[in-house]
Amino acid sequence: MSTYSLRIPDDLMEEAKKLAARNDTSLNQFFLAAIAERVGTERTKRVFERMAAKVDEQTFQAILNRVPAAPIPPSDALPE
């Protein structure tokens, strides 16, 4: 386990304290969860970037062209 001293603007620290208390967690756990969420997001982004780099756009377009034109079923429609 590592330690890191972090300078946080007062207003951001106050908001973090409120959110941690509202979620019945320690400030340390709140910061760990926030950091873990961001790290996970960045990892996922890199995975999708690598996958996207391998895409053959002509093959992708050919697959999309096989989808028949049809009205959107009511169960798939976005609410207004």
JSON list of C-alpha atoms in Angstrom, two decimals:
[
{"chain": "A", "resi": 1, "resn": "MET", "atom": "CA", "xyz": [0.00, 0.00, 0.00]},
{"chain": "A", "resi": 2, "resn": "SER", "atom": "CA", "xyz": [1.32, 3.44, -0.92]},
{"chain": "A", "resi": 3, "resn": "THR", "atom": "CA", "xyz": [0.67, 6.83, 0.59]},
{"chain": "A", "resi": 4, "resn": "TYR", "atom": "CA", "xyz": [0.39, 10.11, -1.28]},
{"chain": "A", "resi": 5, "resn": "SER", "atom": "CA", "xyz": [-0.06, 13.61, 0.05]},
{"chain": "A", "resi": 6, "resn": "LEU", "atom": "CA", "xyz": [-2.71, 15.40, -1.97]},
{"chain": "A", "resi": 7, "resn": "ARG", "atom": "CA", "xyz": [-3.47, 19.13, -2.17]},
{"chain": "A", "resi": 8, "resn": "ILE", "atom": "CA", "xyz": [-7.18, 19.67, -2.72]},
{"chain": "A", "resi": 9, "resn": "PRO", "atom": "CA", "xyz": [-8.99, 23.00, -3.07]},
{"chain": "A", "resi": 10, "resn": "ASP", "atom": "CA", "xyz": [-11.07, 23.73, 0.03]},
{"chain": "A", "resi": 11, "resn": "ASP", "atom": "CA", "xyz": [-14.40, 23.77, -1.80]},
{"chain": "A", "resi": 12, "resn": "LEU", "atom": "CA", "xyz": [-13.70, 20.42, -3.45]},
{"chain": "A", "resi": 13, "resn": "MET", "atom": "CA", "xyz": [-12.62, 18.91, -0.13]},
{"chain": "A", "resi": 14, "resn": "GLU", "atom": "CA", "xyz": [-15.82, 20.08, 1.56]},
{"chain": "A", "resi": 15, "resn": "GLU", "atom": "CA", "xyz": [-17.93, 18.55, -1.20]},
{"chain": "A", "resi": 16, "resn": "ALA", "atom": "CA", "xyz": [-15.97, 15.29, -0.99]},
{"chain": "A", "resi": 17, "resn": "LYS", "atom": "CA", "xyz": [-16.51, 15.16, 2.78]},
{"chain": "A", "resi": 18, "resn": "LYS", "atom": "CA", "xyz": [-20.25, 15.68, 2.33]},
{"chain": "A", "resi": 19, "resn": "LEU", "atom": "CA", "xyz": [-20.48, 12.99, -0.33]},
{"chain": "A", "resi": 20, "resn": "ALA", "atom": "CA", "xyz": [-18.47, 10.53, 1.74]},
{"chain": "A", "resi": 21, "resn": "ALA", "atom": "CA", "xyz": [-20.69, 11.15, 4.77]},
{"chain": "A", "resi": 22, "resn": "ARG", "atom": "CA", "xyz": [-23.84, 10.85, 2.66]},
{"chain": "A", "resi": 23, "resn": "ASN", "atom": "CA", "xyz": [-22.59, 7.49, 1.39]},
{"chain": "A", "resi": 24, "resn": "ASP", "atom": "CA", "xyz": [-21.62, 6.39, 4.91]},
{"chain": "A", "resi": 25, "resn": "THR", "atom": "CA", "xyz": [-17.98, 5.92, 3.96]},
{"chain": "A", "resi": 26, "resn": "SER", "atom": "CA", "xyz": [-14.68, 7.35, 5.07]},
{"chain": "A", "resi": 27, "resn": "LEU", "atom": "CA", "xyz": [-13.06, 10.12, 3.09]},
{"chain": "A", "resi": 28, "resn": "ASN", "atom": "CA", "xyz": [-10.19, 7.76, 2.33]},
{"chain": "A", "resi": 29, "resn": "GLN", "atom": "CA", "xyz": [-12.58, 5.13, 0.92]},
{"chain": "A", "resi": 30, "resn": "PHE", "atom": "CA", "xyz": [-14.35, 7.84, -1.08]},
{"chain": "A", "resi": 31, "resn": "PHE", "atom": "CA", "xyz": [-11.08, 8.97, -2.69]},
{"chain": "A", "resi": 32, "resn": "LEU", "atom": "CA", "xyz": [-10.01, 5.37, -3.35]},
{"chain": "A", "resi": 33, "resn": "ALA", "atom": "CA", "xyz": [-13.32, 4.63, -5.07]},
{"chain": "A", "resi": 34, "resn": "ALA", "atom": "CA", "xyz": [-13.09, 7.79, -7.17]},
{"chain": "A", "resi": 35, "resn": "ILE", "atom": "CA", "xyz": [-9.53, 6.99, -8.24]},
{"chain": "A", "resi": 36, "resn": "ALA", "atom": "CA", "xyz": [-10.38, 3.35, -8.97]},
{"chain": "A", "resi": 37, "resn": "GLU", "atom": "CA", "xyz": [-13.34, 4.44, -11.08]},
{"chain": "A", "resi": 38, "resn": "ARG", "atom": "CA", "xyz": [-11.18, 6.79, -13.15]},
{"chain": "A", "resi": 39, "resn": "VAL", "atom": "CA", "xyz": [-8.42, 4.21, -13.56]},
{"chain": "A", "resi": 40, "resn": "GLY", "atom": "CA", "xyz": [-11.00, 1.66, -14.71]},
{"chain": "A", "resi": 41, "resn": "THR", "atom": "CA", "xyz": [-12.46, 4.14, -17.17]},
{"chain": "A", "resi": 42, "resn": "GLU", "atom": "CA", "xyz": [-9.05, 4.87, -18.67]},
{"chain": "A", "resi": 43, "resn": "ARG", "atom": "CA", "xyz": [-8.22, 1.16, -18.93]},
{"chain": "A", "resi": 44, "resn": "THR", "atom": "CA", "xyz": [-11.51, 0.48, -20.70]},
{"chain": "A", "resi": 45, "resn": "LYS", "atom": "CA", "xyz": [-10.92, 3.41, -23.03]},
{"chain": "A", "resi": 46, "resn": "ARG", "atom": "CA", "xyz": [-7.51, 1.99, -24.02]},
{"chain": "A", "resi": 47, "resn": "VAL", "atom": "CA", "xyz": [-9.03, -1.44, -24.68]},
{"chain": "A", "resi": 48, "resn": "PHE", "atom": "CA", "xyz": [-11.66, 0.06, -26.99]},
{"chain": "A", "resi": 49, "resn": "GLU", "atom": "CA", "xyz": [-9.05, 2.21, -28.74]},
{"chain": "A", "resi": 50, "resn": "ARG", "atom": "CA", "xyz": [-6.97, -0.90, -29.46]},
{"chain": "A", "resi": 51, "resn": "MET", "atom": "CA", "xyz": [-10.05, -2.73, -30.71]},
{"chain": "A", "resi": 52, "resn": "ALA", "atom": "CA", "xyz": [-11.09, 0.23, -32.88]},
{"chain": "A", "resi": 53, "resn": "ALA", "atom": "CA", "xyz": [-7.63, 0.38, -34.43]},
{"chain": "A", "resi": 54, "resn": "LYS", "atom": "CA", "xyz": [-8.14, -3.17, -35.75]},
{"chain": "A", "resi": 55, "resn": "VAL", "atom": "CA", "xyz": [-11.51, -2.47, -37.38]},
{"chain": "A", "resi": 56, "resn": "ASP", "atom": "CA", "xyz": [-11.82, -2.91, -41.11]},
{"chain": "A", "resi": 57, "resn": "GLU", "atom": "CA", "xyz": [-14.27, -0.16, -41.99]},
{"chain": "A", "resi": 58, "resn": "GLN", "atom": "CA", "xyz": [-15.31, -1.75, -45.28]},
{"chain": "A", "resi": 59, "resn": "THR", "atom": "CA", "xyz": [-16.25, -5.01, -43.53]},
{"chain": "A", "resi": 60, "resn": "PHE", "atom": "CA", "xyz": [-18.08, -3.05, -40.83]},
{"chain": "A", "resi": 61, "resn": "GLN", "atom": "CA", "xyz": [-20.06, -1.10, -43.45]},
{"chain": "A", "resi": 62, "resn": "ALA", "atom": "CA", "xyz": [-20.86, -4.33, -45.31]},
{"chain": "A", "resi": 63, "resn": "ILE", "atom": "CA", "xyz": [-22.31, -5.79, -42.12]},
{"chain": "A", "resi": 64, "resn": "LEU", "atom": "CA", "xyz": [-24.39, -2.67, -41.49]},
{"chain": "A", "resi": 65, "resn": "ASN", "atom": "CA", "xyz": [-25.68, -2.76, -45.05]},
{"chain": "A", "resi": 66, "resn": "ARG", "atom": "CA", "xyz": [-27.16, -6.24, -44.40]},
{"chain": "A", "resi": 67, "resn": "VAL", "atom": "CA", "xyz": [-29.47, -4.82, -41.73]},
{"chain": "A", "resi": 68, "resn": "PRO", "atom": "CA", "xyz": [-32.92, -4.41, -43.26]},
{"chain": "A", "resi": 69, "resn": "ALA", "atom": "CA", "xyz": [-34.58, -1.01, -43.18]},
{"chain": "A", "resi": 70, "resn": "ALA", "atom": "CA", "xyz": [-37.52, -1.27, -40.80]},
{"chain": "A", "resi": 71, "resn": "PRO", "atom": "CA", "xyz": [-39.42, 1.02, -38.48]},
{"chain": "A", "resi": 72, "resn": "ILE", "atom": "CA", "xyz": [-38.20, 1.21, -34.90]},
{"chain": "A", "resi": 73, "resn": "PRO", "atom": "CA", "xyz": [-40.29, -1.06, -32.66]},
{"chain": "A", "resi": 74, "resn": "PRO", "atom": "CA", "xyz": [-42.12, 0.90, -29.94]},
{"chain": "A", "resi": 75, "resn": "SER", "atom": "CA", "xyz": [-40.19, -1.01, -27.28]},
{"chain": "A", "resi": 76, "resn": "ASP", "atom": "CA", "xyz": [-36.92, 0.42, -28.70]},
{"chain": "A", "resi": 77, "resn": "ALA", "atom": "CA", "xyz": [-38.11, 3.99, -29.17]},
{"chain": "A", "resi": 78, "resn": "LEU", "atom": "CA", "xyz": [-36.62, 6.71, -27.01]},
{"chain": "A", "resi": 79, "resn": "PRO", "atom": "CA", "xyz": [-39.00, 8.49, -24.65]},
{"chain": "A", "resi": 80, "resn": "GLU", "atom": "CA", "xyz": [-39.90, 12.01, -25.65]}
]
